[in-house]
mmCIF file of C-alpha atoms in Angstrom:
data_model
loop_
_atom_site.group_PDB
_atom_site.id
_atom_site.type_symbol
_atom_site.label_atom_id
_atom_site.label_comp_id
_atom_site.label_asym_id
_atom_site.label_seq_id
_atom_site.Cartn_x
_atom_site.Cartn_y
_atom_site.Cartn_z
ATOM 1 C CA MET H 1041 11.880 22.099 -21.741
ATOM 2 C CA PHE H 1042 11.960 23.484 -17.921
ATOM 3 C CA GLY H 1043 8.440 20.839 -17.235
ATOM 4 C CA ASP H 1044 11.518 17.884 -18.807
ATOM 5 C CA ARG H 1045 13.527 18.677 -16.316
ATOM 6 C CA ALA H 1046 11.253 18.686 -13.100
ATOM 7 C CA ARG H 1047 10.008 16.322 -13.734
ATOM 8 C CA GLY H 1048 13.576 14.752 -13.967
ATOM 9 C CA PHE H 1049 13.687 13.553 -18.090
ATOM 10 C CA GLY H 1050 16.820 15.513 -18.153
ATOM 11 C CA PRO H 1051 19.974 13.103 -20.099
ATOM 12 C CA ALA H 1052 21.562 13.023 -16.565
ATOM 13 C CA SER H 1053 18.013 11.846 -15.202
ATOM 14 C CA ARG H 1054 18.071 9.353 -18.065
ATOM 15 C CA PRO H 1055 19.334 5.089 -17.117
ATOM 16 C CA HIS H 1056 22.374 4.338 -18.297
ATOM 17 C CA PHE H 1057 21.397 1.751 -21.299
ATOM 18 C CA ALA H 1058 19.332 5.528 -22.778
ATOM 19 C CA LEU H 1059 23.224 7.400 -22.783
ATOM 20 C CA VAL H 1060 25.053 4.926 -24.611
ATOM 21 C CA GLY H 1061 26.045 6.861 -28.302
ATOM 22 C CA MET H 1062 25.654 10.319 -25.916
ATOM 23 C CA LEU H 1063 28.144 9.590 -24.008
ATOM 24 C CA ARG H 1064 30.885 8.172 -25.412
ATOM 25 C CA ILE H 1065 33.730 6.550 -22.583
ATOM 26 C CA PRO H 1066 36.699 5.842 -25.042
ATOM 27 C CA GLU H 1067 38.023 2.852 -26.677
ATOM 28 C CA VAL H 1068 41.406 0.462 -25.656
ATOM 29 C CA GLN H 1069 42.094 -0.757 -29.345
ATOM 30 C CA ILE H 1070 43.530 -4.014 -29.071
ATOM 31 C CA SER H 1071 43.587 -6.382 -32.229
ATOM 32 C CA PRO H 1072 40.281 -8.369 -33.213
ATOM 33 C CA TRP H 1073 43.250 -10.898 -33.527
ATOM 34 C CA ILE H 1074 44.014 -10.929 -30.303
ATOM 35 C CA SER H 1075 39.790 -10.390 -29.423
ATOM 36 C CA LEU H 1076 39.546 -13.735 -31.257
ATOM 37 C CA THR H 1077 41.712 -15.193 -29.155
ATOM 38 C CA ARG H 1078 40.141 -14.485 -26.301
ATOM 39 C CA ARG H 1079 36.846 -16.048 -27.355
ATOM 40 C CA VAL H 1080 37.918 -18.794 -27.888
ATOM 41 C CA THR H 1081 40.541 -19.558 -24.838
ATOM 42 C CA PHE H 1082 38.272 -18.397 -23.156
ATOM 43 C CA ALA H 1083 34.772 -20.851 -25.041
ATOM 44 C CA ALA H 1084 37.237 -24.019 -24.791
ATOM 45 C CA SER H 1085 38.226 -23.008 -21.500
ATOM 46 C CA LEU H 1086 34.011 -23.477 -20.487
ATOM 47 C CA LEU H 1087 33.851 -26.663 -22.858
ATOM 48 C CA VAL H 1088 36.615 -28.494 -20.578
ATOM 49 C CA LEU H 1089 34.991 -26.948 -17.478
ATOM 50 C CA ALA H 1090 31.727 -29.328 -18.693
ATOM 51 C CA ALA H 1091 33.669 -31.780 -19.585
ATOM 52 C CA LEU H 1092 35.595 -32.023 -16.177
ATOM 53 C CA VAL H 1093 31.963 -31.997 -14.362
ATOM 54 C CA VAL H 1094 31.001 -34.980 -16.265
ATOM 55 C CA TYR H 1095 33.496 -37.489 -15.942
ATOM 56 C CA VAL H 1096 33.473 -36.828 -12.089
ATOM 57 C CA GLY H 1097 30.669 -37.433 -12.150
ATOM 58 C CA ARG H 1098 30.370 -40.510 -15.139
ATOM 59 C CA ASP H 1099 29.554 -43.398 -13.028
ATOM 60 C CA GLY H 1100 25.658 -41.223 -13.248
ATOM 61 C CA TYR H 1101 26.309 -41.502 -17.402
ATOM 62 C CA HIS H 1102 26.188 -44.258 -19.628
ATOM 63 C CA ASP H 1103 26.126 -44.880 -23.015
ATOM 64 C CA ASN H 1104 24.185 -47.824 -25.305
ATOM 65 C CA SER H 1105 26.485 -49.958 -25.164
ATOM 66 C CA GLY H 1106 26.423 -49.615 -21.297
ATOM 67 C CA ASN H 1107 29.835 -48.753 -21.144
ATOM 68 C CA GLU H 1108 31.560 -46.781 -19.447
ATOM 69 C CA LEU H 1109 32.375 -43.267 -20.007
ATOM 70 C CA SER H 1110 35.868 -42.415 -20.309
ATOM 71 C CA PHE H 1111 37.504 -38.499 -20.571
ATOM 72 C CA LEU H 1112 36.818 -38.517 -24.495
ATOM 73 C CA ASP H 1113 33.257 -39.663 -24.142
ATOM 74 C CA ALA H 1114 33.051 -36.949 -21.493
ATOM 75 C CA LEU H 1115 34.372 -34.644 -23.318
ATOM 76 C CA TYR H 1116 32.140 -35.500 -26.582
ATOM 77 C CA TYR H 1117 29.040 -35.194 -24.254
ATOM 78 C CA ALA H 1118 29.920 -31.665 -22.974
ATOM 79 C CA THR H 1119 30.561 -30.573 -26.867
ATOM 80 C CA VAL H 1120 26.664 -32.482 -28.169
ATOM 81 C CA SER H 1121 25.764 -30.381 -24.814
ATOM 82 C CA LEU H 1122 27.176 -26.409 -25.090
ATOM 83 C CA SER H 1123 26.646 -26.449 -29.312
ATOM 84 C CA THR H 1124 23.118 -27.489 -28.551
ATOM 85 C CA THR H 1125 22.705 -30.388 -30.533
ATOM 86 C CA GLY H 1126 21.101 -33.003 -29.073
ATOM 87 C CA TYR H 1127 20.671 -36.361 -29.136
ATOM 88 C CA GLY H 1128 19.052 -38.217 -32.176
ATOM 89 C CA ASP H 1129 18.938 -41.276 -33.503
ATOM 90 C CA ILE H 1130 22.504 -41.295 -35.562
ATOM 91 C CA HIS H 1131 25.407 -40.761 -33.689
ATOM 92 C CA PRO H 1132 28.904 -41.511 -34.170
ATOM 93 C CA VAL H 1133 29.875 -44.692 -31.903
ATOM 94 C CA SER H 1134 33.769 -45.247 -33.181
ATOM 95 C CA PRO H 1135 36.159 -42.416 -30.583
ATOM 96 C CA GLY H 1136 37.638 -42.000 -33.804
ATOM 97 C CA ALA H 1137 34.018 -40.992 -35.081
ATOM 98 C CA ARG H 1138 33.341 -39.118 -31.862
ATOM 99 C CA LEU H 1139 36.895 -36.953 -32.537
ATOM 100 C CA ALA H 1140 35.995 -36.244 -35.339
ATOM 101 C CA ASN H 1141 32.986 -34.732 -34.692
ATOM 102 C CA ILE H 1142 34.585 -32.288 -31.965
ATOM 103 C CA VAL H 1143 38.014 -31.546 -33.969
ATOM 104 C CA ILE H 1144 35.977 -30.605 -37.365
ATOM 105 C CA ILE H 1145 31.982 -31.136 -37.230
ATOM 106 C CA THR H 1146 30.893 -28.624 -33.464
ATOM 107 C CA PRO H 1147 34.157 -26.271 -35.021
ATOM 108 C CA LEU H 1148 32.128 -26.338 -38.810
ATOM 109 C CA ARG H 1149 28.660 -25.831 -36.545
ATOM 110 C CA ILE H 1150 30.500 -23.321 -33.664
ATOM 111 C CA LEU H 1151 31.084 -20.953 -36.718
ATOM 112 C CA PHE H 1152 28.275 -21.999 -38.773
ATOM 113 C CA LEU H 1153 26.447 -19.903 -35.809
ATOM 114 C CA ILE H 1154 28.914 -17.053 -35.598
ATOM 115 C CA VAL H 1155 28.115 -15.300 -39.254
ATOM 116 C CA LEU H 1156 23.941 -16.459 -38.234
ATOM 117 C CA VAL H 1157 24.120 -14.673 -35.297
ATOM 118 C CA GLY H 1158 27.439 -12.417 -34.874
ATOM 119 C CA THR H 1159 26.494 -9.014 -36.133
ATOM 120 C CA THR H 1160 23.465 -8.717 -33.789
ATOM 121 C CA LEU H 1161 24.658 -10.355 -31.241
ATOM 122 C CA GLY H 1162 27.937 -7.440 -31.748
ATOM 123 C CA VAL H 1163 25.623 -4.850 -30.956
ATOM 124 C CA LEU H 1164 24.038 -5.106 -28.068
ATOM 125 C CA THR H 1165 27.289 -6.389 -26.827
ATOM 126 C CA GLU H 1166 28.771 -3.418 -27.478
ATOM 127 C CA ARG H 1167 25.708 -1.542 -26.584
ATOM 128 C CA SER H 1168 25.499 -3.064 -22.972
ATOM 129 C CA ARG H 1169 28.904 -3.209 -22.544
ATOM 130 C CA GLN H 1170 29.044 1.035 -23.565
ATOM 131 C CA ALA H 1171 26.495 1.243 -20.279
ATOM 132 C CA PHE H 1172 28.788 -0.215 -17.755
ATOM 133 C CA LYS H 1173 31.248 1.655 -18.948
ATOM 134 C CA ILE H 1174 29.585 4.405 -18.604
ATOM 135 C CA GLN H 1175 27.901 3.312 -15.382
ATOM 136 C CA ARG H 1176 31.748 2.633 -14.156
ATOM 137 C CA TRP H 1177 32.960 6.984 -15.253
ATOM 138 C CA ARG H 1178 30.006 8.055 -13.954
ATOM 139 C CA HIS H 1179 30.749 6.842 -10.376
ATOM 140 C CA SER H 1180 34.428 7.084 -10.602
ATOM 141 C CA VAL H 1181 35.109 10.539 -12.269
ATOM 142 C CA ARG H 1182 36.375 13.760 -10.036
ATOM 143 C CA ASN H 1183 38.600 16.443 -9.900
ATOM 144 C CA HIS H 1184 38.576 15.926 -14.347
ATOM 145 C CA THR H 1185 39.010 19.033 -17.287
ATOM 146 C CA VAL H 1186 35.274 19.930 -18.725
ATOM 147 C CA ILE H 1187 36.482 20.710 -22.296
ATOM 148 C CA VAL H 1188 33.304 22.909 -23.951
ATOM 149 C CA GLY H 1189 33.869 23.194 -27.903
ATOM 150 C CA TYR H 1190 36.255 20.797 -29.204
ATOM 151 C CA GLY H 1191 36.486 23.869 -32.749
ATOM 152 C CA THR H 1192 40.871 25.496 -32.788
ATOM 153 C CA LYS H 1193 40.314 26.866 -29.712
ATOM 154 C CA GLY H 1194 39.037 23.780 -27.798
ATOM 155 C CA ARG H 1195 40.880 21.156 -30.080
ATOM 156 C CA SER H 1196 44.983 23.989 -29.215
ATOM 157 C CA ALA H 1197 43.811 23.607 -25.160
ATOM 158 C CA ILE H 1198 43.417 20.706 -25.021
ATOM 159 C CA ASP H 1199 46.495 20.177 -26.049
ATOM 160 C CA ALA H 1200 47.815 22.471 -24.124
ATOM 161 C CA MET H 1201 46.815 20.176 -21.113
ATOM 162 C CA LEU H 1202 48.548 16.822 -22.480
ATOM 163 C CA GLY H 1203 51.624 19.215 -23.256
ATOM 164 C CA ASP H 1204 51.504 19.878 -20.109
ATOM 165 C CA GLY H 1205 51.260 15.606 -18.188
ATOM 166 C CA VAL H 1206 47.540 15.481 -18.022
ATOM 167 C CA LYS H 1207 45.672 12.559 -18.797
ATOM 168 C CA PRO H 1208 43.284 12.250 -21.856
ATOM 169 C CA ALA H 1209 41.284 10.167 -19.219
ATOM 170 C CA ASP H 1210 40.731 13.232 -16.816
ATOM 171 C CA ILE H 1211 39.154 15.319 -20.197
ATOM 172 C CA VAL H 1212 36.010 15.855 -21.447
ATOM 173 C CA VAL H 1213 34.300 17.018 -24.296
ATOM 174 C CA VAL H 1214 30.648 18.838 -24.516
ATOM 175 C CA ASP H 1215 29.905 19.571 -28.856
ATOM 176 C CA THR H 1216 27.028 19.327 -30.288
ATOM 177 C CA ASP H 1217 28.815 18.982 -33.664
ATOM 178 C CA VAL H 1218 29.450 15.116 -34.867
ATOM 179 C CA ALA H 1219 32.277 15.244 -36.387
ATOM 180 C CA ALA H 1220 34.512 16.799 -34.155
ATOM 181 C CA LEU H 1221 32.599 14.219 -31.320
ATOM 182 C CA GLU H 1222 34.547 11.999 -33.490
ATOM 183 C CA ALA H 1223 37.669 12.959 -33.828
ATOM 184 C CA ALA H 1224 38.235 13.984 -29.837
ATOM 185 C CA ALA H 1225 36.616 10.214 -29.473
ATOM 186 C CA ASN H 1226 39.288 9.301 -31.480
ATOM 187 C CA ALA H 1227 42.198 10.990 -29.386
ATOM 188 C CA GLY H 1228 40.904 8.926 -26.475
ATOM 189 C CA LEU H 1229 38.417 11.806 -24.723
ATOM 190 C CA VAL H 1230 35.403 10.576 -23.257
ATOM 191 C CA THR H 1231 32.755 12.656 -25.221
ATOM 192 C CA VAL H 1232 29.310 14.131 -24.834
ATOM 193 C CA HIS H 1233 26.680 14.943 -27.465
ATOM 194 C CA GLY H 1234 24.174 18.038 -26.626
ATOM 195 C CA SER H 1235 24.060 22.117 -26.248
ATOM 196 C CA ALA H 1236 26.742 23.207 -22.546
ATOM 197 C CA THR H 1237 23.954 25.112 -22.425
ATOM 198 C CA GLN H 1238 21.882 22.732 -20.937
ATOM 199 C CA SER H 1239 22.951 22.475 -17.226
ATOM 200 C CA ASP H 1240 21.375 17.915 -17.544
ATOM 201 C CA VAL H 1241 23.760 18.289 -20.372
ATOM 202 C CA LEU H 1242 26.789 19.759 -17.946
ATOM 203 C CA ARG H 1243 25.438 17.104 -15.428
ATOM 204 C CA LEU H 1244 26.296 14.511 -17.710
ATOM 205 C CA ALA H 1245 29.413 15.644 -17.966
ATOM 206 C CA SER H 1246 29.740 15.503 -13.878
ATOM 207 C CA VAL H 1247 30.816 19.543 -14.233
ATOM 208 C CA GLN H 1248 29.468 19.384 -10.680
ATOM 209 C CA ASN H 1249 32.197 17.180 -10.034
ATOM 210 C CA ALA H 1250 35.314 18.817 -11.652
ATOM 211 C CA ALA H 1251 38.338 20.842 -10.939
ATOM 212 C CA SER H 1252 38.196 22.705 -14.149
ATOM 213 C CA VAL H 1253 35.340 24.330 -17.084
ATOM 214 C CA VAL H 1254 37.327 25.504 -20.013
ATOM 215 C CA VAL H 1255 34.715 27.635 -22.309
ATOM 216 C CA ALA H 1256 35.936 27.530 -25.588
ATOM 217 C CA THR H 1257 32.141 28.354 -27.755
ATOM 218 C CA ASN H 1258 32.267 29.838 -30.960
ATOM 219 C CA ARG H 1259 29.485 33.030 -29.695
ATOM 220 C CA ASP H 1260 30.242 34.974 -26.659
ATOM 221 C CA ASP H 1261 26.305 34.218 -26.255
ATOM 222 C CA THR H 1262 26.718 31.531 -25.382
ATOM 223 C CA ALA H 1263 29.801 31.483 -23.884
ATOM 224 C CA VAL H 1264 27.817 33.554 -21.136
ATOM 225 C CA LEU H 1265 25.257 31.136 -20.670
ATOM 226 C CA VAL H 1266 27.913 27.943 -20.575
ATOM 227 C CA THR H 1267 29.458 29.332 -17.979
ATOM 228 C CA LEU H 1268 26.466 31.325 -15.376
ATOM 229 C CA THR H 1269 25.387 27.457 -15.581
ATOM 230 C CA ALA H 1270 28.367 26.039 -14.850
ATOM 231 C CA ARG H 1271 29.177 28.381 -12.397
ATOM 232 C CA GLU H 1272 25.846 27.286 -10.654
ATOM 233 C CA LEU H 1273 26.332 23.909 -10.874
ATOM 234 C CA ASN H 1274 29.595 23.997 -9.562
ATOM 235 C CA LYS H 1275 31.131 26.679 -6.668
ATOM 236 C CA GLY H 1276 34.138 25.982 -6.584
ATOM 237 C CA ALA H 1277 35.706 25.266 -10.288
ATOM 238 C CA LYS H 1278 38.207 26.730 -12.201
ATOM 239 C CA ILE H 1279 36.802 28.429 -14.778
ATOM 240 C CA VAL H 1280 37.816 29.822 -17.364
ATOM 241 C CA VAL H 1281 36.330 31.390 -21.175
ATOM 242 C CA ALA H 1282 37.284 32.160 -24.534
ATOM 243 C CA VAL H 1283 35.499 35.385 -25.785
ATOM 244 C CA ARG H 1284 35.445 37.156 -28.613
ATOM 245 C CA GLU H 1285 34.905 40.580 -28.170
ATOM 246 C CA ALA H 1286 36.433 42.615 -25.164
ATOM 247 C CA GLU H 1287 33.050 43.880 -24.893
ATOM 248 C CA ASN H 1288 31.849 41.042 -22.915
ATOM 249 C CA THR H 1289 34.734 40.051 -21.198
ATOM 250 C CA HIS H 1290 32.715 41.109 -18.237
ATOM 251 C CA LEU H 1291 29.123 39.655 -18.984
ATOM 252 C CA VAL H 1292 32.180 37.100 -18.845
ATOM 253 C CA ARG H 1293 33.088 37.199 -15.511
ATOM 254 C CA GLN H 1294 29.511 38.461 -13.925
ATOM 255 C CA SER H 1295 28.605 34.932 -14.908
ATOM 256 C CA GLY H 1296 30.869 33.464 -12.937
ATOM 257 C CA ALA H 1297 34.538 32.950 -15.391
ATOM 258 C CA ASP H 1298 37.839 32.975 -13.274
ATOM 259 C CA SER H 1299 40.014 33.893 -16.239
ATOM 260 C CA VAL H 1300 38.844 35.054 -19.686
ATOM 261 C CA VAL H 1301 41.048 34.714 -22.986
ATOM 262 C CA VAL H 1302 39.973 37.778 -25.310
ATOM 263 C CA SER H 1303 41.168 35.143 -28.230
ATOM 264 C CA SER H 1304 40.657 38.101 -30.865
ATOM 265 C CA GLU H 1305 42.439 40.648 -29.214
ATOM 266 C CA THR H 1306 44.662 39.069 -28.371
ATOM 267 C CA ALA H 1307 45.307 37.985 -32.337
ATOM 268 C CA GLY H 1308 45.795 41.009 -33.778
ATOM 269 C CA ARG H 1309 48.187 42.149 -30.426
ATOM 270 C CA LEU H 1310 50.437 39.482 -31.839
ATOM 271 C CA LEU H 1311 49.520 40.366 -35.940
ATOM 272 C CA GLY H 1312 50.850 43.669 -34.616
ATOM 273 C CA ILE H 1313 54.105 42.925 -32.773
ATOM 274 C CA ALA H 1314 55.175 40.650 -35.951
ATOM 275 C CA THR H 1315 55.161 43.539 -38.813
ATOM 276 C CA THR H 1316 58.435 45.222 -36.198
ATOM 277 C CA THR H 1317 60.036 42.795 -33.990
ATOM 278 C CA PRO H 1318 59.037 39.082 -35.071
ATOM 279 C CA THR H 1319 61.342 37.929 -32.936
ATOM 280 C CA VAL H 1320 58.856 38.406 -29.424
ATOM 281 C CA VAL H 1321 56.123 36.641 -31.583
ATOM 282 C CA GLU H 1322 58.487 33.889 -32.222
ATOM 283 C CA MET H 1323 59.074 33.352 -28.530
ATOM 284 C CA MET H 1324 55.828 34.081 -26.935
ATOM 285 C CA GLU H 1325 55.044 30.845 -29.182
ATOM 286 C CA ASP H 1326 57.887 29.618 -27.553
ATOM 287 C CA LEU H 1327 56.481 30.125 -24.487
ATOM 288 C CA LEU H 1328 52.652 28.999 -25.530
ATOM 289 C CA THR H 1329 54.033 25.819 -26.194
ATOM 290 C CA PRO H 1330 55.743 23.597 -23.975
ATOM 291 C CA GLN H 1331 57.500 20.994 -26.177
ATOM 292 C CA GLU H 1332 58.861 24.228 -27.862
ATOM 293 C CA GLY H 1333 61.725 24.504 -25.170
ATOM 294 C CA PHE H 1334 60.260 27.077 -22.600
ATOM 295 C CA ALA H 1335 57.036 26.796 -20.898
ATOM 296 C CA VAL H 1336 55.672 29.011 -17.773
ATOM 297 C CA ALA H 1337 55.207 27.248 -15.099
ATOM 298 C CA GLU H 1338 53.566 27.895 -11.182
ATOM 299 C CA ARG H 1339 55.869 25.853 -9.004
ATOM 300 C CA GLU H 1340 55.698 25.858 -4.703
ATOM 301 C CA VAL H 1341 58.873 28.202 -3.276
ATOM 302 C CA GLU H 1342 60.999 26.438 -0.992
ATOM 303 C CA SER H 1343 61.866 26.763 2.327
ATOM 304 C CA SER H 1344 65.835 27.816 1.593
ATOM 305 C CA GLU H 1345 64.619 30.867 -0.623
ATOM 306 C CA ILE H 1346 62.002 31.790 1.884
ATOM 307 C CA GLY H 1347 62.768 35.464 3.369
ATOM 308 C CA GLY H 1348 64.900 36.618 -0.436
ATOM 309 C CA SER H 1349 63.994 37.995 -2.989
ATOM 310 C CA PRO H 1350 62.755 36.926 -6.643
ATOM 311 C CA ARG H 1351 64.197 37.875 -8.855
ATOM 312 C CA HIS H 1352 67.698 37.339 -7.154
ATOM 313 C CA LEU H 1353 66.507 32.860 -7.481
ATOM 314 C CA SER H 1354 68.499 31.339 -10.348
ATOM 315 C CA ASP H 1355 65.035 30.524 -12.322
ATOM 316 C CA ILE H 1356 63.925 33.707 -14.465
ATOM 317 C CA VAL H 1357 61.089 34.535 -12.161
ATOM 318 C CA LEU H 1358 57.740 36.224 -13.450
ATOM 319 C CA GLY H 1359 55.576 37.183 -10.179
ATOM 320 C CA VAL H 1360 54.451 35.537 -7.398
ATOM 321 C CA VAL H 1361 50.806 33.811 -6.880
ATOM 322 C CA ARG H 1362 50.322 34.953 -2.614
ATOM 323 C CA ALA H 1363 46.846 33.526 -1.546
ATOM 324 C CA GLY H 1364 45.801 33.582 -4.535
ATOM 325 C CA VAL H 1365 46.369 36.491 -6.604
ATOM 326 C CA LEU H 1366 49.739 36.926 -8.801
ATOM 327 C CA VAL H 1367 51.645 39.988 -7.931
ATOM 328 C CA ARG H 1368 54.192 40.773 -10.618
ATOM 329 C CA VAL H 1369 57.140 41.087 -9.787
ATOM 330 C CA GLY H 1370 59.225 44.570 -9.084
ATOM 331 C CA GLU H 1371 56.512 45.383 -6.855
ATOM 332 C CA PRO H 1372 57.266 46.098 -3.611
ATOM 333 C CA GLU H 1373 55.491 43.413 -1.347
ATOM 334 C CA VAL H 1374 57.223 40.978 -3.093
ATOM 335 C CA ASP H 1375 60.737 41.848 -2.449
ATOM 336 C CA ALA H 1376 60.834 39.446 0.227
ATOM 337 C CA ILE H 1377 59.882 35.614 -0.423
ATOM 338 C CA GLU H 1378 57.058 34.247 2.063
ATOM 339 C CA ALA H 1379 55.752 31.113 2.966
ATOM 340 C CA GLY H 1380 52.857 29.530 1.140
ATOM 341 C CA ASP H 1381 53.757 31.519 -1.816
ATOM 342 C CA LYS H 1382 53.728 30.079 -5.228
ATOM 343 C CA LEU H 1383 56.545 31.264 -8.002
ATOM 344 C CA LEU H 1384 55.271 31.727 -11.682
ATOM 345 C CA TYR H 1385 58.862 31.078 -13.845
ATOM 346 C CA ILE H 1386 60.132 30.261 -17.579
ATOM 347 C CA ARG H 1387 61.797 26.626 -17.468
ATOM 348 C CA ARG H 1388 62.904 24.838 -19.807
ATOM 349 C CA THR H 1389 61.326 21.859 -21.670
ATOM 350 C CA SER H 1390 62.998 19.047 -22.921
ATOM 351 C CA LYS H 1391 62.201 18.927 -26.987
#
């Protein structure tokens, strides 16, 4: 495995056309009738352009009768030329016959060609288009979020991000499950098929240019290895990791995680609280679901708030972020708001 990487044979070093199927860029869905109309219009435009070229240079053309070419003659010549019909010993002479050839015979001939080779051309065109989109995406993607794992935790994380206004184009999903990646692609997300424990797969997801990484794997040992690999590729990204057991929290933090969420203990606490005070759990769910009514948010302090106490603001402030460190309201060091602080507060959302 390491020998392949040393020789540059990893996924990230492959040409763009070889990544089709592994890296998938979401398609903009349009009606097949619209697509067909566009193709027919383009073909008709080429036909008219060819006819104009022939008509402008009509002095260099002549028919079997030696007459000067009319525009209908030029259009006929362009039609039989673009359709690769060629010339035979039987050819239309009257304008009516030539018009029929243009309007009826040639469309039928084109339809036959579409039926005959359409499937092959469609596959080749699709792969070429995907390769071009992959090339363009890899050169332009910056400050995005990489989600490792599209299970329950990964989907919930993406739903929360989309609820906060993050665009689907700014999210990349990495997973080994083809069915999960298909669901992510249908949701308009960029997907990468492969194991995120491999640095080449993370490079393919452009982790080195990402603003944040969410690790939502099913195993804690996998989460540790993915975190270590992601931190090696990007020293400045915000890495958030979900683990099942609290005893693995320190391992994930040592691997480079900025935030760790213990999924099993968090769910267990909510279950315990729900047995005595279910309204508390209802409020927690409200805060964690932006579209429900309330949400925890962060904002910059306003100039008029500097020097005042966060407890005296109209917003319900939970904490103050100072120099990147969260200090909860009530601590003496945040009794006065300073310039550059950020406020963690509860905001009302529109349902």
